[in-house]
GROMACS .gro file of C-alpha atoms in nm:
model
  400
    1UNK     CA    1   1.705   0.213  12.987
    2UNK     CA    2   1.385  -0.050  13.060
    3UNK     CA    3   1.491  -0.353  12.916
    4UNK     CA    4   1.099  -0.572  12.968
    5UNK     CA    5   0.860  -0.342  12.836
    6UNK     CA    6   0.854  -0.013  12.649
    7UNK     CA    7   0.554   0.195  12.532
    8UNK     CA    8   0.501   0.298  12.170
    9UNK     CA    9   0.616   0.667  12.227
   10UNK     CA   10   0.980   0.509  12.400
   11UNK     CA   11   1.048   0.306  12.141
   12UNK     CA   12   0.957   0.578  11.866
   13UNK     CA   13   1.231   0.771  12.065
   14UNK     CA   14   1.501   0.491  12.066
   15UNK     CA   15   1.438   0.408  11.699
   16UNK     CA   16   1.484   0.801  11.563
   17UNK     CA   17   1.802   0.847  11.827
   18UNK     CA   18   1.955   0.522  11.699
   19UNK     CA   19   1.919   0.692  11.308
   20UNK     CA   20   2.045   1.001  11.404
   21UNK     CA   21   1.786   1.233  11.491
   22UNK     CA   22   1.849   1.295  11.862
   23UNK     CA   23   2.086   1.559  11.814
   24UNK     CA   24   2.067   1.941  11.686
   25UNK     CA   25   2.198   1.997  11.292
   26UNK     CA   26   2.557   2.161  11.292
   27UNK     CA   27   2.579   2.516  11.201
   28UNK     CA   28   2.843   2.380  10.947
   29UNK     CA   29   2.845   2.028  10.828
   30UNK     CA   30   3.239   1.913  10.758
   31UNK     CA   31   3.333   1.542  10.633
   32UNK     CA   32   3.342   1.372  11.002
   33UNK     CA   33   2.963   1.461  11.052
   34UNK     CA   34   2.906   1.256  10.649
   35UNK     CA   35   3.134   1.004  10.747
   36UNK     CA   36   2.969   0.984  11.111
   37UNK     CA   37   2.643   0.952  10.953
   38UNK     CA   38   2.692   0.674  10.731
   39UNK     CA   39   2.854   0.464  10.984
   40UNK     CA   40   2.572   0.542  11.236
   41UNK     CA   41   2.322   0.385  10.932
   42UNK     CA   42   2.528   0.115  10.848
   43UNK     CA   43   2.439   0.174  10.483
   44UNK     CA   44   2.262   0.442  10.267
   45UNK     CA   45   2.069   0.305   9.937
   46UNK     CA   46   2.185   0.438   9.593
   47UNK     CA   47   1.875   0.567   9.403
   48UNK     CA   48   1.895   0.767   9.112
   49UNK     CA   49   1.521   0.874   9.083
   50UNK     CA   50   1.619   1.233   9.027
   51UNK     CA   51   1.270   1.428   8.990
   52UNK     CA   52   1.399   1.618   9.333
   53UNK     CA   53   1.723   1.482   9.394
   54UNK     CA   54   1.881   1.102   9.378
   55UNK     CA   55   1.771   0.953   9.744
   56UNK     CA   56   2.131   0.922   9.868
   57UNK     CA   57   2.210   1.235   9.913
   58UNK     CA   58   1.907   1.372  10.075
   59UNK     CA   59   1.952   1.113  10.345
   60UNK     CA   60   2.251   1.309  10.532
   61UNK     CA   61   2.031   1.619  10.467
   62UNK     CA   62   1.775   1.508  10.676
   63UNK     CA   63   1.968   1.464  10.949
   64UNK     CA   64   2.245   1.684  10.903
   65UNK     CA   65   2.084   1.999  10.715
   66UNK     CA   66   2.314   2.153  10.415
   67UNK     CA   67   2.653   1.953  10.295
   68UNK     CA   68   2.887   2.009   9.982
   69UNK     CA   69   2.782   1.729   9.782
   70UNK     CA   70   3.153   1.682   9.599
   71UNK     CA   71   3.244   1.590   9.973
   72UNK     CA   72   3.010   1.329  10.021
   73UNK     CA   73   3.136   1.195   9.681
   74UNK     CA   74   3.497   1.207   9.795
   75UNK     CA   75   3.427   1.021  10.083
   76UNK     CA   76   3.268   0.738   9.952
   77UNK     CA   77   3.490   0.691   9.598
   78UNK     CA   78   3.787   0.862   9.663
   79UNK     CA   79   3.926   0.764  10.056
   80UNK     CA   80   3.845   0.361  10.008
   81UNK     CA   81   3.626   0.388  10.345
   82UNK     CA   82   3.301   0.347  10.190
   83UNK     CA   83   3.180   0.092   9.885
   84UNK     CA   84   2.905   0.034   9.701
   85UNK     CA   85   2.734  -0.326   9.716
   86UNK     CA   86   2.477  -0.484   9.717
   87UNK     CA   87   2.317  -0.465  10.066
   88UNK     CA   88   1.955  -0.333  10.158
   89UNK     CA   89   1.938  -0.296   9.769
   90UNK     CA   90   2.233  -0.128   9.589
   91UNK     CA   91   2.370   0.084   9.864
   92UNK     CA   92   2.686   0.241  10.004
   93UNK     CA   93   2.837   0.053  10.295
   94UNK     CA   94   3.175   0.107  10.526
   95UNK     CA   95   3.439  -0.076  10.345
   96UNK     CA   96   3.478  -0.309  10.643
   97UNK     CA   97   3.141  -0.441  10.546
   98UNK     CA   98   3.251  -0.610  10.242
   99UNK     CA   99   3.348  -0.917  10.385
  100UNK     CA  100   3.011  -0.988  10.558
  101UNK     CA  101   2.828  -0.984  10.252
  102UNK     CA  102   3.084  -1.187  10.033
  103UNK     CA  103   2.865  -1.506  10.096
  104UNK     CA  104   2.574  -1.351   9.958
  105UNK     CA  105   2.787  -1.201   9.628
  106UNK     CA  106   2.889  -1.549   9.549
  107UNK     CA  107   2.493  -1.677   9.464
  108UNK     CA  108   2.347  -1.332   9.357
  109UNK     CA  109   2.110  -1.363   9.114
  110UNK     CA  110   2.229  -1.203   8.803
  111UNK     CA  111   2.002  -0.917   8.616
  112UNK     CA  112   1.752  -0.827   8.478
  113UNK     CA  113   1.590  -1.196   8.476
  114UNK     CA  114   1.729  -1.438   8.227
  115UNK     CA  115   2.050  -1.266   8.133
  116UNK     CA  116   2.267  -1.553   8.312
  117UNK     CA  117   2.190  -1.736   8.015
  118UNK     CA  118   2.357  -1.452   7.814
  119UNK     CA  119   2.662  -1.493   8.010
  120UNK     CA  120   2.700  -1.913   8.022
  121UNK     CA  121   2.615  -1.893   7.651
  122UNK     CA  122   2.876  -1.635   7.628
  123UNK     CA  123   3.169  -1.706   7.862
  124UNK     CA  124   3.411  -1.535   7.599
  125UNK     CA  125   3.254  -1.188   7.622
  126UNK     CA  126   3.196  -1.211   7.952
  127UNK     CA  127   3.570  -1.286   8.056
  128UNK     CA  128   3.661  -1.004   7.781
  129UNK     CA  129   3.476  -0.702   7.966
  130UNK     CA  130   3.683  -0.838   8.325
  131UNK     CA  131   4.014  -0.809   8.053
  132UNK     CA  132   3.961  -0.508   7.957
  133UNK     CA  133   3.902  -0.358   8.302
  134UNK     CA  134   4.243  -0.523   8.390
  135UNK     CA  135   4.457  -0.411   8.085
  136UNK     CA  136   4.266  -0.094   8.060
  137UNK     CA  137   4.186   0.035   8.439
  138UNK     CA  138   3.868   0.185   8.539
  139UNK     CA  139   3.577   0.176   8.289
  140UNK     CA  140   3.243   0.222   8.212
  141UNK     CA  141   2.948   0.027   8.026
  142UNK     CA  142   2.979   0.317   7.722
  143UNK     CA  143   3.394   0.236   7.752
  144UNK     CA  144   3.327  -0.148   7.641
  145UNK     CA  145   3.218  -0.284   7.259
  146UNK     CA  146   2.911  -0.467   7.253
  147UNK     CA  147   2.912  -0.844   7.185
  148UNK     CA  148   3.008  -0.986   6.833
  149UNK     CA  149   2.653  -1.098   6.626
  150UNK     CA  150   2.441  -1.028   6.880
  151UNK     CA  151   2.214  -0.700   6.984
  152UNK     CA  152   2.385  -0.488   7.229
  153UNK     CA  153   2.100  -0.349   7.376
  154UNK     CA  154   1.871  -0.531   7.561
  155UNK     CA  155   1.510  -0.513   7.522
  156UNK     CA  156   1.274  -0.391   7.785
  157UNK     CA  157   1.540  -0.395   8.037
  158UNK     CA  158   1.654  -0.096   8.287
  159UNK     CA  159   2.011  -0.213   8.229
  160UNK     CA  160   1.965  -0.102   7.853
  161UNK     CA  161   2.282  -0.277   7.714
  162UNK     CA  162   2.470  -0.566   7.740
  163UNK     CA  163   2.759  -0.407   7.822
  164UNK     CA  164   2.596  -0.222   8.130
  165UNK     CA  165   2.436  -0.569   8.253
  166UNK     CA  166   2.792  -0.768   8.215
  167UNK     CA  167   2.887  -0.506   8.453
  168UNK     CA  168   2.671  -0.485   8.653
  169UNK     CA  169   2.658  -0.910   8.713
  170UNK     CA  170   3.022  -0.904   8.794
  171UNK     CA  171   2.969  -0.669   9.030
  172UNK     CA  172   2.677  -0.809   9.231
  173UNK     CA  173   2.896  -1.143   9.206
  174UNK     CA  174   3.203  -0.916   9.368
  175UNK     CA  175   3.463  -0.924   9.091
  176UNK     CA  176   3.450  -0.552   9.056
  177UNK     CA  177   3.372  -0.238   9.247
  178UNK     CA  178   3.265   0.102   9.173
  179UNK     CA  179   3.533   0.341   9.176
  180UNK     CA  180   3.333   0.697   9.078
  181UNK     CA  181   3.001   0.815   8.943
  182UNK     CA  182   2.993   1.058   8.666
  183UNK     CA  183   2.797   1.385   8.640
  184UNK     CA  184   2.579   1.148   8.433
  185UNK     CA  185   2.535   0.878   8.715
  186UNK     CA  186   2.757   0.619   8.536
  187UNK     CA  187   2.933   0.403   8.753
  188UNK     CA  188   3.297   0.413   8.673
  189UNK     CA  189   3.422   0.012   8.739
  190UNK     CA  190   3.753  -0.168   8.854
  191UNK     CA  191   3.862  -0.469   8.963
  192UNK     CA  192   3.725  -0.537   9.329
  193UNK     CA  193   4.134  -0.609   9.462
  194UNK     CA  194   4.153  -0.253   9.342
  195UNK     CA  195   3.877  -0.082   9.481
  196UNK     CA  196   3.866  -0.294   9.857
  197UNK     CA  197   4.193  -0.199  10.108
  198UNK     CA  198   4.353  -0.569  10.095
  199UNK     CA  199   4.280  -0.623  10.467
  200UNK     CA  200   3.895  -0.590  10.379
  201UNK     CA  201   3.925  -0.773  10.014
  202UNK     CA  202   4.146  -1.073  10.184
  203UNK     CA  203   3.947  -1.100  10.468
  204UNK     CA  204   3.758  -1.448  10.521
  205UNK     CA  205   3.401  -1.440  10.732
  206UNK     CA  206   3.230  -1.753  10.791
  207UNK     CA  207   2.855  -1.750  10.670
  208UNK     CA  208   2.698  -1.770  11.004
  209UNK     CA  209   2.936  -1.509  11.195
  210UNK     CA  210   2.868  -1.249  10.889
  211UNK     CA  211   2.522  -1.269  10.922
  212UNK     CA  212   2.543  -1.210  11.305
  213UNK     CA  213   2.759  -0.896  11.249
  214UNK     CA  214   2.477  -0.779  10.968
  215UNK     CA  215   2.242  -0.776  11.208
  216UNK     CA  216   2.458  -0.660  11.520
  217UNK     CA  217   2.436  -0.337  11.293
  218UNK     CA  218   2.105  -0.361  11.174
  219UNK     CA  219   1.998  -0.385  11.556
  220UNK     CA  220   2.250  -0.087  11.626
  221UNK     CA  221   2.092   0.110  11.318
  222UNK     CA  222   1.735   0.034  11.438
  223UNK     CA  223   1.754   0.093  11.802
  224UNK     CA  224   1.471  -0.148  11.867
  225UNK     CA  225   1.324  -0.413  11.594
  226UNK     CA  226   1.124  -0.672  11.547
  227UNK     CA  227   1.317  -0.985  11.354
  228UNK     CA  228   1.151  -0.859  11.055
  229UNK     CA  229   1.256  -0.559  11.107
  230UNK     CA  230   1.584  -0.647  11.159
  231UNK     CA  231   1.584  -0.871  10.872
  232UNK     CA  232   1.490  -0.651  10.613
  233UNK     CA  233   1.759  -0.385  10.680
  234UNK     CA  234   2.022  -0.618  10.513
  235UNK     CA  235   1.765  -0.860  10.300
  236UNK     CA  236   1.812  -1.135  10.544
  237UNK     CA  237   1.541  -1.408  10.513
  238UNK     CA  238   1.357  -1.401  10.865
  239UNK     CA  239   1.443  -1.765  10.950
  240UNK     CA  240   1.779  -1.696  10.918
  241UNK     CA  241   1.754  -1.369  11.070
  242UNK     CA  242   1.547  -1.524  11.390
  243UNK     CA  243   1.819  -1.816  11.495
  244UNK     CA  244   2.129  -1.554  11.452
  245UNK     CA  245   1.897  -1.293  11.662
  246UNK     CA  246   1.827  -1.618  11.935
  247UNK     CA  247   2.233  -1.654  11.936
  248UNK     CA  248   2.279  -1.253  12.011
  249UNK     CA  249   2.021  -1.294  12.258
  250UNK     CA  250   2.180  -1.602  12.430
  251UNK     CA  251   2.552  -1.441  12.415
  252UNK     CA  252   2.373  -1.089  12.571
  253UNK     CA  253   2.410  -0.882  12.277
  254UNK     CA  254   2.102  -0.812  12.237
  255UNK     CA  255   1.799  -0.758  12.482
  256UNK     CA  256   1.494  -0.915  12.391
  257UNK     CA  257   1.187  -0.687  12.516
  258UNK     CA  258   0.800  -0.626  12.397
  259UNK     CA  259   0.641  -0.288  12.301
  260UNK     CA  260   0.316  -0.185  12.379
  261UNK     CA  261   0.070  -0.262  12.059
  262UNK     CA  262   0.369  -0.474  11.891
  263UNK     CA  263   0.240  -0.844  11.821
  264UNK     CA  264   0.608  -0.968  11.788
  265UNK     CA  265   0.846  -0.907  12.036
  266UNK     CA  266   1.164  -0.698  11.979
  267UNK     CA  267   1.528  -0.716  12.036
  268UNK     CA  268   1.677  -0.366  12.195
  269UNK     CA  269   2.033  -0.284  12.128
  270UNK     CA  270   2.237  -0.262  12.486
  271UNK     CA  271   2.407   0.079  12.366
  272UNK     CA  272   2.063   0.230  12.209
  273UNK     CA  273   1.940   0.565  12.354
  274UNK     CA  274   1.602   0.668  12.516
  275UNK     CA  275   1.630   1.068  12.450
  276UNK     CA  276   1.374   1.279  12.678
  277UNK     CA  277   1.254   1.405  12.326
  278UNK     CA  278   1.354   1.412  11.940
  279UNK     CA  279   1.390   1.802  11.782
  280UNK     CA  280   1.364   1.649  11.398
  281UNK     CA  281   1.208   1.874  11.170
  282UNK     CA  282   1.302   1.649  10.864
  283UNK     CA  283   1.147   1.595  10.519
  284UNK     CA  284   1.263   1.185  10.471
  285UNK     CA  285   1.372   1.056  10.115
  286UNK     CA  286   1.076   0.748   9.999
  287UNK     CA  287   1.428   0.538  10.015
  288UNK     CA  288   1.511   0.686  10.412
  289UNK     CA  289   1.585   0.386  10.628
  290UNK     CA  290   1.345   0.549  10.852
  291UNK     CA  291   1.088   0.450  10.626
  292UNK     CA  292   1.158   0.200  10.407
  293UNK     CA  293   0.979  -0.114  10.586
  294UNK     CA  294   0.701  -0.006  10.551
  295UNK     CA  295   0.520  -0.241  10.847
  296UNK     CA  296   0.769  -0.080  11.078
  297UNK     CA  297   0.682   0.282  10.977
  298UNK     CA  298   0.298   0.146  11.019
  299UNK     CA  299   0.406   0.013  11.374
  300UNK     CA  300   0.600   0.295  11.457
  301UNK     CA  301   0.444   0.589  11.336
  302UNK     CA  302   0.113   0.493  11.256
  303UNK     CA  303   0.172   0.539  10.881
  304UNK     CA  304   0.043   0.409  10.618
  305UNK     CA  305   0.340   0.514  10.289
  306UNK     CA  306   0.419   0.328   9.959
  307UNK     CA  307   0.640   0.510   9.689
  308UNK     CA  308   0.382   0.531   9.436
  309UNK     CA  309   0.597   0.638   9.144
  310UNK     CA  310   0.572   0.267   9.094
  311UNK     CA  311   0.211   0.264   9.035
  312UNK     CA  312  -0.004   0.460   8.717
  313UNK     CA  313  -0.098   0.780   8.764
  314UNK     CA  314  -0.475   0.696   8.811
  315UNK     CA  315  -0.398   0.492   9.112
  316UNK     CA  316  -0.155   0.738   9.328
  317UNK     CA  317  -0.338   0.852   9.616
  318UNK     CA  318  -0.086   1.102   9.729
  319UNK     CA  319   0.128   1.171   9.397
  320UNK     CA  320   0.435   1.073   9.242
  321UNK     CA  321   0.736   1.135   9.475
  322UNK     CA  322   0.603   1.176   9.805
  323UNK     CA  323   0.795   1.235  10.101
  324UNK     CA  324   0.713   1.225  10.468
  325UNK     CA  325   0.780   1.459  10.712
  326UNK     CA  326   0.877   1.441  11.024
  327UNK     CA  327   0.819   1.660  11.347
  328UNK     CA  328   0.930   1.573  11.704
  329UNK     CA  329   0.910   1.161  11.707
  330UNK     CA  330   0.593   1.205  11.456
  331UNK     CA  331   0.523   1.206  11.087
  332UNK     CA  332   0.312   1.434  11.044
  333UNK     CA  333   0.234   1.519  10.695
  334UNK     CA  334   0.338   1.411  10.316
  335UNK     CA  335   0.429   1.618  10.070
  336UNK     CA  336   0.482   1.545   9.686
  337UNK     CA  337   0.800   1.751   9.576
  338UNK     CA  338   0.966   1.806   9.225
  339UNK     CA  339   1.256   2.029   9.133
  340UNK     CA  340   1.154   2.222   8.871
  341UNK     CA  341   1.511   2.316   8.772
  342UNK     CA  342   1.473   2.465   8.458
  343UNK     CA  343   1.266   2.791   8.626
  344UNK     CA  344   1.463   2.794   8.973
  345UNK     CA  345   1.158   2.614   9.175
  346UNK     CA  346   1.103   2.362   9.377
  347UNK     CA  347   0.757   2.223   9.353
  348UNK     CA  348   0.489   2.146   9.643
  349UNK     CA  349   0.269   1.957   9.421
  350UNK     CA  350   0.020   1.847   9.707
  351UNK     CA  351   0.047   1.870  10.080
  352UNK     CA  352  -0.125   1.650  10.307
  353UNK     CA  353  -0.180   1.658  10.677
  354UNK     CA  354  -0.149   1.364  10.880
  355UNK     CA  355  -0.482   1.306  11.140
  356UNK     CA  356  -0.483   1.542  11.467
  357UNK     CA  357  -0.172   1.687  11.353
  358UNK     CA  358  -0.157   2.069  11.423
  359UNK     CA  359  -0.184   2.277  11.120
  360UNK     CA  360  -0.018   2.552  11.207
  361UNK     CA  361   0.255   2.425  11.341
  362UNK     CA  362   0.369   2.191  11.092
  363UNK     CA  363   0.296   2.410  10.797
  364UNK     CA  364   0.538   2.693  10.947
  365UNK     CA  365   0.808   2.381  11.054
  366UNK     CA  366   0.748   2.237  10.733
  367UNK     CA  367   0.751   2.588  10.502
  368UNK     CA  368   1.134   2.641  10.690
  369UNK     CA  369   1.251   2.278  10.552
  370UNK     CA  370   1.140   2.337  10.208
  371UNK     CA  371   1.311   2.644  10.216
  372UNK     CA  372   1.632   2.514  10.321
  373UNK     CA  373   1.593   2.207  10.071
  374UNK     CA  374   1.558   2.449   9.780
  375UNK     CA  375   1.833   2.659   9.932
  376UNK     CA  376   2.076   2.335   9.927
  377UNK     CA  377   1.947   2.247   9.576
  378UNK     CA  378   2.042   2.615   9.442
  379UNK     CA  379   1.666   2.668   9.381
  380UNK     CA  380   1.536   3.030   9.431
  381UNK     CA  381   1.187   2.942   9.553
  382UNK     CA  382   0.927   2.685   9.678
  383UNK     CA  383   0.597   2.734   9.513
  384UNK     CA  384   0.303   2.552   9.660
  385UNK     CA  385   0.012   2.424   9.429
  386UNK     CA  386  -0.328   2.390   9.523
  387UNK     CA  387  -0.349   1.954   9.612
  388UNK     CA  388  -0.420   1.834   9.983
  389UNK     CA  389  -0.578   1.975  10.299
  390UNK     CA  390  -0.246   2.139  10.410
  391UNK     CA  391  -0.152   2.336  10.053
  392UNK     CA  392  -0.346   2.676  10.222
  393UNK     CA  393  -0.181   2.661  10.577
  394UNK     CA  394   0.177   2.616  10.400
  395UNK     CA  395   0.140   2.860  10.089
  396UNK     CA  396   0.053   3.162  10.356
  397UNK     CA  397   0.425   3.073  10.527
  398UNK     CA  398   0.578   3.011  10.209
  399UNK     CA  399   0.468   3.421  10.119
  400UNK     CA  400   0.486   3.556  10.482
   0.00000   0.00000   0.00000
């Protein structure tokens, strides 16, 4: 492994091997290859968006191919090795994780904006929905009564009710974990000594050291990152991140090296591979950690990506959920997908080839994935509409 300088194509190389994409997919996917996965990552972030499917569960896919879902779910709420927290955003994390991001629990910011002031002008409700989860066991926002003379719902917010965000702020502060999700999404809530092995829950991690183990796994996850890059993977502020990085880099945990085109220069984990090639042919959730810094994938990949279902309609350029695809060490070409569940179909809204890609080739790598996506989603076809300059080239091996 070159440990001064590495080109652009290396470090493409190091940074898909180090997610997961340097080996071939398993004929059949068991619980050690989920469990594998996750811990390679270091976290995957929850996202319910479900116009194809929510983004956590498409993130093994990539890299793994077809998986029972109910054993993904059993691993992370039912054998107390994985937890959700709050991490890249809300995410799922190895259990032994909770203790490095305690300090940050202890000043989170409580949401949506403003409803703090709910809770200090109502201590007594607020202490009565952490009662009722200790009298009553595991519950959910619908399981709780709203607060006496005053709205339960909350308007304009995503939380919807007051019950819902009282939850939700103990749980960002720590006090309680999430024990299941329901067929609806609802997160099913218990006291945090409940949920986190006591080893984990007990354990005490000075600020400084936890943020060095963050990104000791955010530099394991990456392969190769800037501090930015780094950074971002656990919501570290870069100042911070920069003097724990200089520390790594002092004790020899880290290698500090430049990559051709990079302004900044990078740290390069000690135990991070440089595979003669990468075999991906993977369609990447908008929330993959592959691509969700979005200067990185623009370094990396020359890319230019944004989840637009955040902007109006009249100012998408590519659609509404769009997801990249990615061939060899490339990303080749974007695709906006829905599952149309109701008829069976999953959607190709608009397909888009990246510059000086080849055509052919991706349309026939890309026409297998979709087929294997809508396979795994129990959809009996892909149907390709008409949008972007690779819609012809993949309909023909859609039919053929």
């Amino acid at each position: 492994m070159p440990t001064n300088d590495l080109s652009l194509s290396e470090a493409r190389r190091i940074a898909l091997a180090a997610q997961g994409f340097d080996r071939p997919r398993p004929n059949r996917v068991d619980i050690r290859h989920l469990r594998r996965t996750v811990r390679q990552l270091g976290l995957i972030q929850v996202d319910y968006v479900n116009v194809l499917l929510p983004a956590h569960y498409q993130v093994p896919f990539s890299r793994l191919g077809p998986y029972d879902r109910s054993r993904f779910d059993d691993l992370v709420y039912r054998r107390q090795e994985f937890a959700e927290q709050w991490a890249h955003e809300a995410s799922i994390i190895p259990i032994d994780a909770w203790p490095l991001l305690r300090h940050r629990m202890a000043t989170r910011r409580v949401y949506p904006y403003g409803f703090e002031s709910f809770m200090e002008q109502n201590p007594g409700y607020t202490q009565m929905v952490l009662d009722q989860i200790r009298i009553r066991g595991p519950l959910t926002a619908n399981d709780l009564p709203g607060p006496k003379n005053s709205p339960s719902r909350i308007p304009g917010a995503w939380f919807g009710t007051v019950p819902r965000a009282t939850l939700g702020a103990h749980f960002g502060r720590g006090r309680l974990g999430v024990t299941n999700r329901l067929p609806n999404f609802q997160r099913v809530f218990d006291l945090a000594e409940r949920v986190i092995p006591a080893e984990h829950y007990g354990r005490d991690v000075p600020e400084q050291e936890a943020q060095r183990e963050l990104l000791r796994r955010a530099a394991r996850a990456h392969g190769i990152g800037t501090a930015a890059d780094l950074a971002d993977y656990y919501r570290m502020s870069v100042r911070i991140a920069r003097e724990r990085l200089q520390e790594l880099v002092d004790t020899g945990e880290l290698d500090f090296v430049r990559v051709q085109g990079w302004k900044e220069p990078a740290y390069l984990h000690p135990k991070a591979r440089l595979p003669k090639g990468i075999g991906a042919a993977s369609l990447l959730s908008p929330f993959d950690p592959v691509v969700w810094f979005r200067p990185r994938v623009a370094r990396l990949f020359d890319f230019e990506y944004r989840i637009e279902i955040f902007f109006p309609k009249a100012k998408r350029k590519w659609g509404y959920y769009v997801l990249p695809f990615l061939l060899g060490d490339r990303l080749v070409a974007r695709v906006d997908l829905k599952a149309d569940r109701a008829a069976g179909r999953l959607l190709v809204v608009a397909a888009y080839l990246e510059p000086k890609a080849p055509a052919l080739r991706v349309a026939k790598a890309l026409a297998a994935e979709l087929q294997a996506l809508a396979g795994w989603l129990r959809l009996e076809s892909v149907s390709v509409g008409r949008r972007g300059d690779l819609a012809v080239a993949l309909r023909k091996e859609i039919q053929s």
